[in-house]
Coordinates of C-alpha atoms in Angstrom, one line a residue:
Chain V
X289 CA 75.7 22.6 58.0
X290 CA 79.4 22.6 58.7
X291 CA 82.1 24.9 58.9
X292 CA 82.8 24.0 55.1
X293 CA 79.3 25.7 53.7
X294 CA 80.0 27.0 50.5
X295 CA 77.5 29.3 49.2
X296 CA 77.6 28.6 45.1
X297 CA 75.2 30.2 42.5
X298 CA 74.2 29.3 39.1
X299 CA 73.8 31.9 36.2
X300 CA 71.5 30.6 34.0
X301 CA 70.3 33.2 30.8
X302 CA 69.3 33.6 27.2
X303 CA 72.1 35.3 25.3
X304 CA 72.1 38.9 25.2
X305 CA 73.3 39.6 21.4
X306 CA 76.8 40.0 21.6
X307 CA 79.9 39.3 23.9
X308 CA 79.8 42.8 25.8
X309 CA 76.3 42.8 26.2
X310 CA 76.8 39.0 27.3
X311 CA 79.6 39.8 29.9
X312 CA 77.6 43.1 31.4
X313 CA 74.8 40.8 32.1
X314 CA 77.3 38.0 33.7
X315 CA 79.2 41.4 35.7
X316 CA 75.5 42.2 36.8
X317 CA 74.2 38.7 38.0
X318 CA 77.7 38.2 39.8
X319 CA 77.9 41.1 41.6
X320 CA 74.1 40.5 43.1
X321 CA 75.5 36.9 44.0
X322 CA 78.7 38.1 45.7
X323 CA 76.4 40.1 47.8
X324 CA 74.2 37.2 48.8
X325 CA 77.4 35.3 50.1
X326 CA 78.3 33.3 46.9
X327 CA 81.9 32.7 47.0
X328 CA 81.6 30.5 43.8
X329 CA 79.9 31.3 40.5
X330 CA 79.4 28.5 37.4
X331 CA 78.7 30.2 34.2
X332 CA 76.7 28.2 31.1
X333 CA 78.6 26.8 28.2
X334 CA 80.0 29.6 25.8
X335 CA 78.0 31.5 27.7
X336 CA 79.7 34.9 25.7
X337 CA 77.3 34.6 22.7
X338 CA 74.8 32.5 21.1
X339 CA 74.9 28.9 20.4
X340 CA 76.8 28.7 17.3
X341 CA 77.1 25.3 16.5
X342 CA 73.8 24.7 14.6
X343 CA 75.6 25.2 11.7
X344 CA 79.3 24.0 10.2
X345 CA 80.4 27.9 9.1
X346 CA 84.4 29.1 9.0
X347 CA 83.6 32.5 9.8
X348 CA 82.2 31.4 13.1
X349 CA 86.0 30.5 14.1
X350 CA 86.4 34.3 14.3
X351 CA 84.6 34.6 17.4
X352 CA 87.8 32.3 18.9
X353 CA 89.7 33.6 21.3
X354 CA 93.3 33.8 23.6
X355 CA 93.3 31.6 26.8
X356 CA 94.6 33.7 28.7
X357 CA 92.9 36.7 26.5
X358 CA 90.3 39.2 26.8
X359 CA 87.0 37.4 28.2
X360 CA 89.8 35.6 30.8
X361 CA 90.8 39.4 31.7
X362 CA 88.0 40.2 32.6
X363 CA 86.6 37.8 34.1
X364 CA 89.6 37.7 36.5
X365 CA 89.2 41.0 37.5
X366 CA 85.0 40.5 38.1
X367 CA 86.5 37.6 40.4
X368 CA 88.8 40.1 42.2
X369 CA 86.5 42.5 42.8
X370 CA 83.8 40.0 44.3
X371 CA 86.1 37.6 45.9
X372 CA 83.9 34.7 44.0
X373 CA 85.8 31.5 42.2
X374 CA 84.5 32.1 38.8
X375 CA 84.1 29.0 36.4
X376 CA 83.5 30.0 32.7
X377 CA 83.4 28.5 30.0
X378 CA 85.2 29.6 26.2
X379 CA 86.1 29.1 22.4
X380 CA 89.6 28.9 23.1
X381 CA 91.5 29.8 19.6
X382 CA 95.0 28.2 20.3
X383 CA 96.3 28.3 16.6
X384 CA 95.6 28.9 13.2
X385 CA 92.7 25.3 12.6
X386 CA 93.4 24.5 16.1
X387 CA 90.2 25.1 18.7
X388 CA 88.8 23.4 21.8
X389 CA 85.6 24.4 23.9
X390 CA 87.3 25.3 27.0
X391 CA 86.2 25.7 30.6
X392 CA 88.6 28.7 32.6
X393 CA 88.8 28.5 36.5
X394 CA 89.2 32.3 37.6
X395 CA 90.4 32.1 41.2
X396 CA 89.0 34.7 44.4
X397 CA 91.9 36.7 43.8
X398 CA 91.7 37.3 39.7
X399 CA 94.1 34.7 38.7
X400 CA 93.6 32.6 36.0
X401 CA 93.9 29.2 38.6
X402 CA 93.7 26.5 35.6
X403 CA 91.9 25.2 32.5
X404 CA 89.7 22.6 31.3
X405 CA 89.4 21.9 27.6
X406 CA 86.2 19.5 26.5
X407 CA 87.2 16.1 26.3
X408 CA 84.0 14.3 24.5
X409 CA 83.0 16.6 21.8
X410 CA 79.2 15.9 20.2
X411 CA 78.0 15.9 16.7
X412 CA 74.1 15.7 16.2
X413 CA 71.8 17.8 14.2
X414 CA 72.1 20.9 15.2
X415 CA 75.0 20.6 17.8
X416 CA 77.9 20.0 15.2
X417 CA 80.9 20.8 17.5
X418 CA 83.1 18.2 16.1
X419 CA 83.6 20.7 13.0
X420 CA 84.6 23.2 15.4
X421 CA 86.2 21.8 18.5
X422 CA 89.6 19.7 18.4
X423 CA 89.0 17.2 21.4
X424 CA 90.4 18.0 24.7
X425 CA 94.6 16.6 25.2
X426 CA 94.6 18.2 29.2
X427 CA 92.9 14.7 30.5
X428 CA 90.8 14.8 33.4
X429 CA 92.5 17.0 36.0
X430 CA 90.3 19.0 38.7
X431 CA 91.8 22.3 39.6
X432 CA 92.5 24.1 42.9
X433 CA 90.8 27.1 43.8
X434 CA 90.5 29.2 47.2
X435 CA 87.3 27.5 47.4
X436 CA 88.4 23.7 47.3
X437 CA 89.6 21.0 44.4
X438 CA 86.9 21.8 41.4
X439 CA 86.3 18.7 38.8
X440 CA 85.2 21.2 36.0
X441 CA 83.2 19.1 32.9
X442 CA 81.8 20.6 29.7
X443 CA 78.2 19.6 28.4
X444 CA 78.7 16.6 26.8
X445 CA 80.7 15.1 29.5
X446 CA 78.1 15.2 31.8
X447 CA 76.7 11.3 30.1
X448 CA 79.5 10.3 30.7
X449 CA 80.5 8.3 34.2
X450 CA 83.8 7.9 33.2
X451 CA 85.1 11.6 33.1
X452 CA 83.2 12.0 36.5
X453 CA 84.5 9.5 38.2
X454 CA 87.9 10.3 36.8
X455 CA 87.8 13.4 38.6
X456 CA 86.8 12.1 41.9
X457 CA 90.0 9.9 42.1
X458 CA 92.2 12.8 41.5
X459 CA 90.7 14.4 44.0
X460 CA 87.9 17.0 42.9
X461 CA 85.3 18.3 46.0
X462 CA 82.8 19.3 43.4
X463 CA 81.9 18.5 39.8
X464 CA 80.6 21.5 37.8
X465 CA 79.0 21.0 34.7
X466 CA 78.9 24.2 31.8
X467 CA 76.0 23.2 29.7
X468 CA 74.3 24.5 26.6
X469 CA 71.5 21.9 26.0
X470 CA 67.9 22.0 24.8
X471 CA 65.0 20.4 22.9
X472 CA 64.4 19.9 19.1
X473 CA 61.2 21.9 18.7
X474 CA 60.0 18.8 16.8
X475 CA 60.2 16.7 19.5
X476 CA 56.8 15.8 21.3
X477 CA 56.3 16.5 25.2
X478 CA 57.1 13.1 27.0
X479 CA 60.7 13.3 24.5
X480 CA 61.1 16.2 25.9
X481 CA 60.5 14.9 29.4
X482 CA 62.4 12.0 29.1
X483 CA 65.4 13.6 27.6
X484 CA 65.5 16.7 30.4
X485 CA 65.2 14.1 33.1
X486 CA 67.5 11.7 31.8
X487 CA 70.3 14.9 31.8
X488 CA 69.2 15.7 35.1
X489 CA 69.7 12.0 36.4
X490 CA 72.7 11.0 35.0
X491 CA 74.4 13.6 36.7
X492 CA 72.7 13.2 39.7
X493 CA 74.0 9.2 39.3
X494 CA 77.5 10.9 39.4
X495 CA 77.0 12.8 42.5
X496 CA 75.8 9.4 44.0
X497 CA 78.2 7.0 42.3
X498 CA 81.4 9.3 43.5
X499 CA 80.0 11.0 46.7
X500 CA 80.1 14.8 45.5
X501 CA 77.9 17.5 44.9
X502 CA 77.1 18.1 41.0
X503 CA 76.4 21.8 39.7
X504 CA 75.6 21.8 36.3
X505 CA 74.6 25.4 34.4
X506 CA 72.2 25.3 31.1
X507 CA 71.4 28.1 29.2
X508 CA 67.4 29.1 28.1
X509 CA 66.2 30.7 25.5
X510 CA 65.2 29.7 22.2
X511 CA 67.7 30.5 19.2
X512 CA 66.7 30.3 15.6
X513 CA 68.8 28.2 13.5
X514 CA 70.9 29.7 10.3
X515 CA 69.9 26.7 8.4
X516 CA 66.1 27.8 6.2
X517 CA 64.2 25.0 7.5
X518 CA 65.7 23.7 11.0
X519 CA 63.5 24.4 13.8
X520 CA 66.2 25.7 16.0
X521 CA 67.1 25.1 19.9
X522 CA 65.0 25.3 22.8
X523 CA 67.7 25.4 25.3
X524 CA 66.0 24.1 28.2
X525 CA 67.4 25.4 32.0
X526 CA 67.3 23.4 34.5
X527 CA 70.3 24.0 36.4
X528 CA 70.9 22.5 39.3
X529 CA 73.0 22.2 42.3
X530 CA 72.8 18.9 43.7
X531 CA 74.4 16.9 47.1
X532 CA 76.7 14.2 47.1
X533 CA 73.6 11.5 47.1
X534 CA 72.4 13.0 44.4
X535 CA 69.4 14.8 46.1
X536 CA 68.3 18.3 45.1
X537 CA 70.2 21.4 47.1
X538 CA 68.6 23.7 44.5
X539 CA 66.9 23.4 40.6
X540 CA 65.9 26.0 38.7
X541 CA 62.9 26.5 35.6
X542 CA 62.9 27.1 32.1
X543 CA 63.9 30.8 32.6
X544 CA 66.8 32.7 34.0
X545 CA 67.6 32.6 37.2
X546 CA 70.2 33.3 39.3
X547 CA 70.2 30.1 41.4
X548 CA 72.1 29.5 44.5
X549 CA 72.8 27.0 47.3
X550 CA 74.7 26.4 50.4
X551 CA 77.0 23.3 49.7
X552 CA 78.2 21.7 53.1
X553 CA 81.5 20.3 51.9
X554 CA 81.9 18.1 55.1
X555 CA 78.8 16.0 54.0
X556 CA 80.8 14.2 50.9
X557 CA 83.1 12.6 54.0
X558 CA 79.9 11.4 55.8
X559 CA 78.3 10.5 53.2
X560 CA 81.3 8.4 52.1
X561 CA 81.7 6.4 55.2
X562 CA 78.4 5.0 55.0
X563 CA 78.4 4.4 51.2
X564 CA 82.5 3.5 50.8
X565 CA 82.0 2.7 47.0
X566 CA 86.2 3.6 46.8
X567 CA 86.8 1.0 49.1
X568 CA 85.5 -2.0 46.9
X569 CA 86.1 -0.7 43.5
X570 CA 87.3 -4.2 41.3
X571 CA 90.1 -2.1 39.8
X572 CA 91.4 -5.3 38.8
X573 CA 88.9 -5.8 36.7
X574 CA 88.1 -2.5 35.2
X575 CA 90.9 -2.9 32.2
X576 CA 87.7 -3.1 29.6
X577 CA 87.0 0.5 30.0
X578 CA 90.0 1.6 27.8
X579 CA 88.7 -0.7 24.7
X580 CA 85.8 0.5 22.6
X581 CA 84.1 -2.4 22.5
X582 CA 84.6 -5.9 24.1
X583 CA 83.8 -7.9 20.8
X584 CA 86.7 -9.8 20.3
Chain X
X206 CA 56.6 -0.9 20.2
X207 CA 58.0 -2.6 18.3
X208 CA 58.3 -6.5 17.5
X209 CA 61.1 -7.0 19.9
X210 CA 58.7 -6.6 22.8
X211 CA 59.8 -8.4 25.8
X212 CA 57.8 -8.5 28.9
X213 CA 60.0 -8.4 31.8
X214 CA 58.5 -9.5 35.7
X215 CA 60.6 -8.8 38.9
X216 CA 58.9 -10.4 42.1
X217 CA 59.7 -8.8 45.2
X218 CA 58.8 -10.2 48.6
X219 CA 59.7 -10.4 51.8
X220 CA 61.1 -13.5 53.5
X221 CA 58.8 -16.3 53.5
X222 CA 61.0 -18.1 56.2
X223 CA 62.7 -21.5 54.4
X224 CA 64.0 -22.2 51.2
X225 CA 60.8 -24.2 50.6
X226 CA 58.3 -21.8 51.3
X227 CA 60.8 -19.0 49.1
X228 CA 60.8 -21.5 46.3
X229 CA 56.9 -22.3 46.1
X230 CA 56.5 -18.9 46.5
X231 CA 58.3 -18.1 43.8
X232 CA 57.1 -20.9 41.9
X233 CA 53.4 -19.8 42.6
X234 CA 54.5 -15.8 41.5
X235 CA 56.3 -17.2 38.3
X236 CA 53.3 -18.9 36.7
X237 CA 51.2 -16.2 37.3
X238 CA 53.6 -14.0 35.8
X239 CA 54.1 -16.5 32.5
X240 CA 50.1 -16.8 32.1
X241 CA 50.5 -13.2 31.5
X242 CA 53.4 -13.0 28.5
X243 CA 56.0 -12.6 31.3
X244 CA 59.3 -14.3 29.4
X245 CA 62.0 -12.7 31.9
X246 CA 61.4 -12.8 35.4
X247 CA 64.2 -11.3 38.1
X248 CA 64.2 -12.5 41.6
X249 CA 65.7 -10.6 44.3
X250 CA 69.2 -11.1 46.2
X251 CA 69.7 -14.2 48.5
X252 CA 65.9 -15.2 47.8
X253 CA 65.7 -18.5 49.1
X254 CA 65.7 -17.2 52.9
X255 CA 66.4 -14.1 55.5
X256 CA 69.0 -11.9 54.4
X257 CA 72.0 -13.7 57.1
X258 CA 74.4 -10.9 56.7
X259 CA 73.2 -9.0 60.0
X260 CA 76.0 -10.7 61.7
X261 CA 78.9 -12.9 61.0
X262 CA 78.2 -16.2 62.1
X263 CA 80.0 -19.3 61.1
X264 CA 76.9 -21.7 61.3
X265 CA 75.3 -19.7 58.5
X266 CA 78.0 -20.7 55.6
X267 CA 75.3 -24.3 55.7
X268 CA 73.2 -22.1 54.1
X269 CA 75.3 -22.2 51.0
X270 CA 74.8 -24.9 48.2
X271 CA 76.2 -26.2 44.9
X272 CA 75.9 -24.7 41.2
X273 CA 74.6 -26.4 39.6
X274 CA 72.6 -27.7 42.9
X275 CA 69.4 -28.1 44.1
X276 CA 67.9 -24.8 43.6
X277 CA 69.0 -24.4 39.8
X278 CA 67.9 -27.6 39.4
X279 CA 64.4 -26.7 41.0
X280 CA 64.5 -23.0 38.9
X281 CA 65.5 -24.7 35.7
X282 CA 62.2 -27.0 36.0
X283 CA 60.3 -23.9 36.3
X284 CA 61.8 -22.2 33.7
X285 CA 61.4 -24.7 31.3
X286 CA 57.7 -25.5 32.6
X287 CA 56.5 -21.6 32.0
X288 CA 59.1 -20.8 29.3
X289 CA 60.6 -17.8 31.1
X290 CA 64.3 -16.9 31.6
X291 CA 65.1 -16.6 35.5
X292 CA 67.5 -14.8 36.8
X293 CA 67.9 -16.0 40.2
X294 CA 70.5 -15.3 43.3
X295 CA 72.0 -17.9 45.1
X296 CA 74.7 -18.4 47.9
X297 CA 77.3 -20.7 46.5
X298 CA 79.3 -22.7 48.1
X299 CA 82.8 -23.5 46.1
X300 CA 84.8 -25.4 48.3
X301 CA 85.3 -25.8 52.1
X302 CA 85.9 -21.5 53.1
X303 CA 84.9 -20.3 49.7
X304 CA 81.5 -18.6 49.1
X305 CA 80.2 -16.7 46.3
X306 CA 77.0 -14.6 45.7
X307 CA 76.2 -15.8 42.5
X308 CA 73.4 -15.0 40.1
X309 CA 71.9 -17.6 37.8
X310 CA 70.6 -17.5 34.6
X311 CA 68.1 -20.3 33.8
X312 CA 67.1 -20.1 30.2
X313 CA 63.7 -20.9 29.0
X314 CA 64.9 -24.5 28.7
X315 CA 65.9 -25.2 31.7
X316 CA 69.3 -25.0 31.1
X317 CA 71.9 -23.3 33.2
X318 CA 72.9 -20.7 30.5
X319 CA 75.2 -18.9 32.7
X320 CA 76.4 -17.3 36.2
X321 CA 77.5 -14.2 37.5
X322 CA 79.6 -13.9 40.6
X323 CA 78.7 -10.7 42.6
X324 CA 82.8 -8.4 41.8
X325 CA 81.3 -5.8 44.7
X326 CA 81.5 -6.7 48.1
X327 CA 79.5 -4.3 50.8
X328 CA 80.5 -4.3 54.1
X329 CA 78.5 -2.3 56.3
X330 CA 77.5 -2.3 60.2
X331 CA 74.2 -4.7 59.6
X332 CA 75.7 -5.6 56.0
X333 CA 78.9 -7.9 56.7
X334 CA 79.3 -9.3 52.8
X335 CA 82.9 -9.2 53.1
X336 CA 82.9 -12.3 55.9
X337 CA 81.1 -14.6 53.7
X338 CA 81.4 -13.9 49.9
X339 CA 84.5 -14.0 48.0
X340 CA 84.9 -11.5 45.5
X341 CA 83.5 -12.7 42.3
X342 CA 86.4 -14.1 39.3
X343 CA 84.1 -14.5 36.3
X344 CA 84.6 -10.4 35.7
X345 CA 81.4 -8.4 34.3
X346 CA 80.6 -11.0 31.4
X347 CA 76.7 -11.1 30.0
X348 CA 75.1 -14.3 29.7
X349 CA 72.8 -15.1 26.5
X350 CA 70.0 -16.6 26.8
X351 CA 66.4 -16.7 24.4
X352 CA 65.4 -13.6 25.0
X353 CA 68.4 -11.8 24.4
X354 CA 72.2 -11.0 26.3
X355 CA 71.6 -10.3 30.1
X356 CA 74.1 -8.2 31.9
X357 CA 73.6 -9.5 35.3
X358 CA 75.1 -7.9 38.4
X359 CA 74.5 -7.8 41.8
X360 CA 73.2 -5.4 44.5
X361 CA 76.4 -3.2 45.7
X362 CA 77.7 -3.7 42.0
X363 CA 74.4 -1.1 41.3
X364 CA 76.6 1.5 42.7
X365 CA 79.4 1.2 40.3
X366 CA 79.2 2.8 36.4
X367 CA 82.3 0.7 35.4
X368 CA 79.9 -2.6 36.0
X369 CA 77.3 -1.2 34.3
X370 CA 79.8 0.1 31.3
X371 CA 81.8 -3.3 31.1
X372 CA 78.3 -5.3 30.8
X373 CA 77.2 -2.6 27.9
X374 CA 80.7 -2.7 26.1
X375 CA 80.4 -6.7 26.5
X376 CA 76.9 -6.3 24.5
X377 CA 74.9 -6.8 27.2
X378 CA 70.8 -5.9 26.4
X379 CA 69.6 -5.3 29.9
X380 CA 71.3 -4.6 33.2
X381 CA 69.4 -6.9 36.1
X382 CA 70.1 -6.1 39.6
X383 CA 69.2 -8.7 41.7
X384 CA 69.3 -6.5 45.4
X385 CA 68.7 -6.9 49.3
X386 CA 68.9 -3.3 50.4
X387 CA 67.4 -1.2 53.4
X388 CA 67.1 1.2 55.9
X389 CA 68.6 1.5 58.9
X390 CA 65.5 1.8 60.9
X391 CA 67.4 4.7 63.5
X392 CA 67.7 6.7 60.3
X393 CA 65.0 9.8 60.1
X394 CA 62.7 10.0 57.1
X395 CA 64.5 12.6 55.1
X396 CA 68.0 10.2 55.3
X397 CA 65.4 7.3 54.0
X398 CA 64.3 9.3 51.3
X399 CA 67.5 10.3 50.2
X400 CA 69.0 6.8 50.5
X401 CA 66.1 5.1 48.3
X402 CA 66.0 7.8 45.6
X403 CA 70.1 7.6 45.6
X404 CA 69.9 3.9 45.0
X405 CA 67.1 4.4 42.0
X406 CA 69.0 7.5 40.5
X407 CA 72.5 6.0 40.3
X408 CA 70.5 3.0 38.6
X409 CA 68.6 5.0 36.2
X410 CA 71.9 7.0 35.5
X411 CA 73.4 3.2 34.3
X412 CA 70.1 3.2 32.0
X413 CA 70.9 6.8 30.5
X414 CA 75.0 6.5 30.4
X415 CA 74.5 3.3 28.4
X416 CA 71.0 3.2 26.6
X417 CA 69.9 0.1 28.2
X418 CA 67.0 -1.1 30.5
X419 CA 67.6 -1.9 33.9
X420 CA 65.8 -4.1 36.2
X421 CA 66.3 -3.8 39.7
X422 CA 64.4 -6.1 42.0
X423 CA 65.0 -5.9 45.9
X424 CA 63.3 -7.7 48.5
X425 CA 60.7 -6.0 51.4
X426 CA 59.5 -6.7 55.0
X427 CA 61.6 -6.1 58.2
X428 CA 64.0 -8.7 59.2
X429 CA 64.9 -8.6 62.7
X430 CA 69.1 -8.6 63.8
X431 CA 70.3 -11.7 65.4
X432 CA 72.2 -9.3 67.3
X433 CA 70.8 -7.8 70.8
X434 CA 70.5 -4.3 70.5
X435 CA 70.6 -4.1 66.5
X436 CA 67.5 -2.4 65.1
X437 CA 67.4 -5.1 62.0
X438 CA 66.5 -3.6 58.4
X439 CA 63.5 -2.5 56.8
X440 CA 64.3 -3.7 53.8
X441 CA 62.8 -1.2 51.3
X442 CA 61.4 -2.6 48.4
X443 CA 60.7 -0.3 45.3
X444 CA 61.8 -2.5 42.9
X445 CA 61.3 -1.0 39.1
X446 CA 62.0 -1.3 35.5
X447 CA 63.5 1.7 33.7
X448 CA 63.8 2.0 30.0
X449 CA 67.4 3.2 28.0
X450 CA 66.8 6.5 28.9
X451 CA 66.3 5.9 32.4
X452 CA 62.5 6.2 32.4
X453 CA 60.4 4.7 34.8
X454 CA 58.6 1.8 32.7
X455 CA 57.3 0.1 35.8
X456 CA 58.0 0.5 39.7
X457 CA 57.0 -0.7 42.5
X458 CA 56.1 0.6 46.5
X459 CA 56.9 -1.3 49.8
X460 CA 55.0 -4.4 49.4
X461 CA 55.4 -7.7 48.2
X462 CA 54.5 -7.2 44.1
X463 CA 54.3 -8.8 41.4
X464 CA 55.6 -6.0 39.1
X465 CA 55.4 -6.2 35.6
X466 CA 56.8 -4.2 32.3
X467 CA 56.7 -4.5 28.3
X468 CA 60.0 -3.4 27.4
X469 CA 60.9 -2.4 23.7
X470 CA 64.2 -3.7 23.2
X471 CA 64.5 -2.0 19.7
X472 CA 64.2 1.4 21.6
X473 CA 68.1 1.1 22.5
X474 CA 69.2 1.0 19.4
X475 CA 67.0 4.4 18.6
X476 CA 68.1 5.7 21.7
X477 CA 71.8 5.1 20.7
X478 CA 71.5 6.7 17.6
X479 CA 70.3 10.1 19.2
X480 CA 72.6 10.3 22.6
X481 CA 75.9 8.3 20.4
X482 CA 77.6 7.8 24.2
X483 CA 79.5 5.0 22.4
X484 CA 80.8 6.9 20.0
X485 CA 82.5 9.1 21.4
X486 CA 84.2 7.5 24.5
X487 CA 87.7 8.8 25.0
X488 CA 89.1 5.9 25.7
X489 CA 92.6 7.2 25.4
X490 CA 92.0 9.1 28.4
X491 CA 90.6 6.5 30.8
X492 CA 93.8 4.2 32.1
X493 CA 93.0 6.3 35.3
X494 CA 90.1 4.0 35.8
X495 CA 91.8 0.6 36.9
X496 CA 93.9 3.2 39.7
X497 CA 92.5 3.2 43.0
X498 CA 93.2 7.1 43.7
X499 CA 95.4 9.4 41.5
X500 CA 96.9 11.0 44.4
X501 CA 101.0 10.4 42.8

């Protein structure tokens, strides 16, 4: 380990019932990390309350909120009072029919250090966010923090190799990932497999492909559906904390856990100059990335 | 599986010390592999002899040969003999002072259906690509053959998502890696570890990012450094064949093999319609890519 350890923890949790009961249990689990040396936290995706995209419902806009606004309040002061970076993650209401999923960077001193809002939105059975979430118009852009240059994702982002690499050319030391996935109860066990390690991989590909460490936060727990009939989520853990060649620093189970790891910062430089992937990109032929398809 | 069933063979070897010997070799391993339903078979990088690229040495550009040339014109016999597609690496010579590492595609006829110029050049102590092959100029374009649109690429190209993205957005089936990779034999055994499961990861994560098989074949055995002092490279096999969401179909250890998979091609397309990457690429926000850093 170098002088640029970082000691960063994971909370990973069911929800509690309600936003207080949410942010006591987040207050609780930071405080404990803070003691342990963590200087930054990564919370799970709207990690305030349960899951509520199963179902496409207008009265679920009502649990919206102000960026900067109450949850960002006090959050900022849990990140004072522990000196930890806190990364959370939000329903940002930012006007009447306009909403984004939005990732908040609270910095070591309580100040609200920048914003993230989710740039690819989902839409499967039982994840319908593009009913709630207008897609993300802040681009790619990493956000500095006493602790280092953070490329904060949402969820969704996570498959994809553009938005992480993005973040890596504009400079971002780490990529953190809040996550709210699981399994379709329905789904037989080597599905299930397959699709938990092909989340874990891809963003272990990332931390390879760019050279960085990869934190991503999943919440557990199953939650019942509002739709008679659906099976519901099994959100399935699994956070990890992961070097920059993609090898395991820390991973935890199927339950919560408060899951923490020293991150030697220096170790993305070393491991660059042996692997200089930035060196030989072909950004001269890279243009087809911006179409949709190349069928013409 | 379904009726698309392809069964895909990657031979992996070690150095057999001419191009004759390489050639009957792989002429022996390919009918095997066809008296067993193979139709696709993947050689490894630079099969026909060592892997020269220890040291820069002017003498060693006679290695390089016409395309077509001798050696497609020996593949295409076998391919049209067993009926398989081969997807074969050559070094090409172009003109007087301009070398390519080219991939071929013989299709089950014989024919020269296409050719892929490696875009990613490597230059490493032990790895000194950048002396002898010009960047490729044919860009990340699939070649279609009879068992369906190859996205060939080469080696170092493995480490790059926007090769692996361009192929799939060109309608490429499979991603096929032909690859000469290894340790550094100073290295300890947790930095090999790390380095092999890097490479398979990053790989797998092309698989899962763009719901497509990949087939990565890399060569094995030690091969000595012309250079006094130079430890050489233990070149570390583990070829494998992963499905579209990254899953390990078939892989091999550090040993010359003959490794074999049945690959469901209709899985992709079922694959797709669960994890919709495609879909939802935010295309408006990736001009980024083609920038070396975003650091103005």
């Amino acid at each position: 380990m170098s002088d640029r350890t970082l000691t960063a923890t994971l909370v990973q949790h069911a929800d509690q019932g309600g936003v207080d009961a949410n942010l006591q249990y987040i207050e609780q689990q930071v405080r404990a990390a803070a003691a342990n040396g963590t200087r930054l936290v990564l919370l799970q995706e709207l990690h305030n309350g349960a899951y509520f995209c199963q179902t496409e419902d207008t009265e679920a806009f009502d649990l919206a909120e102000a960026i900067p606004g109450p949850s960002t309040d006090r959050l900022g002061r849990l990140a004072a009072e522990t000196g930890c970076v806190i990364v959370a993650s939000l329903f940002e209401r930012r006007a009447a029919g306009l909403y984004h999923n939005t990732a908040v960077v609270l910095d070591a001193d309580g100040r609200l250090a920048g914003k993230y809002r989710k740039m690819h939105i989902p839409d499967d059975p039982g994840f319908y966010e593009k009913f709630y979430f207008t897609p993300g118009d802040l681009g790619f852009t990493p956000v500095d923090t006493a602790v280092g240059r953070l490329g904060v994702l949402v969820c969704w982002d996570q498959w994809y190799p553009e938005a992480a690499r993005l973040m890596a050319l504009a400079g971002a030391e780490l990529l953190l990932y809040p996550t709210a996935i699981g399994w379709d109860p329905h789904d037989d066990a080597a599905e299930k497999d397959r699709q938990l390690d092909a989340w874990t991989t891809v963003q272990r590909g990332h931390a390879v492909a760019n050279g960085l460490p990869v934190l991503a936060c999943n919440r557990v727990g199953h939650e019942a559906s509002p739709r008679p009939g659906d099976a519901g989520i099994d959100f399935w853990g699994h956070s990890f904390i992961a070097g920059p060649q993609g090898e395991f620093l820390a991973r935890a189970g199927h339950e919560p856990e408060l899951l923490s790891a020293d991150i030697d910062l220096a170790r993305s430089e070393s491991v660059r100059r042996i692997w200089p992937f930035l060196r030989d990109r072909r950004i001269d032929g890279y243009a087809g990335i911006t179409r949709r398809f190349l069928d013409d």
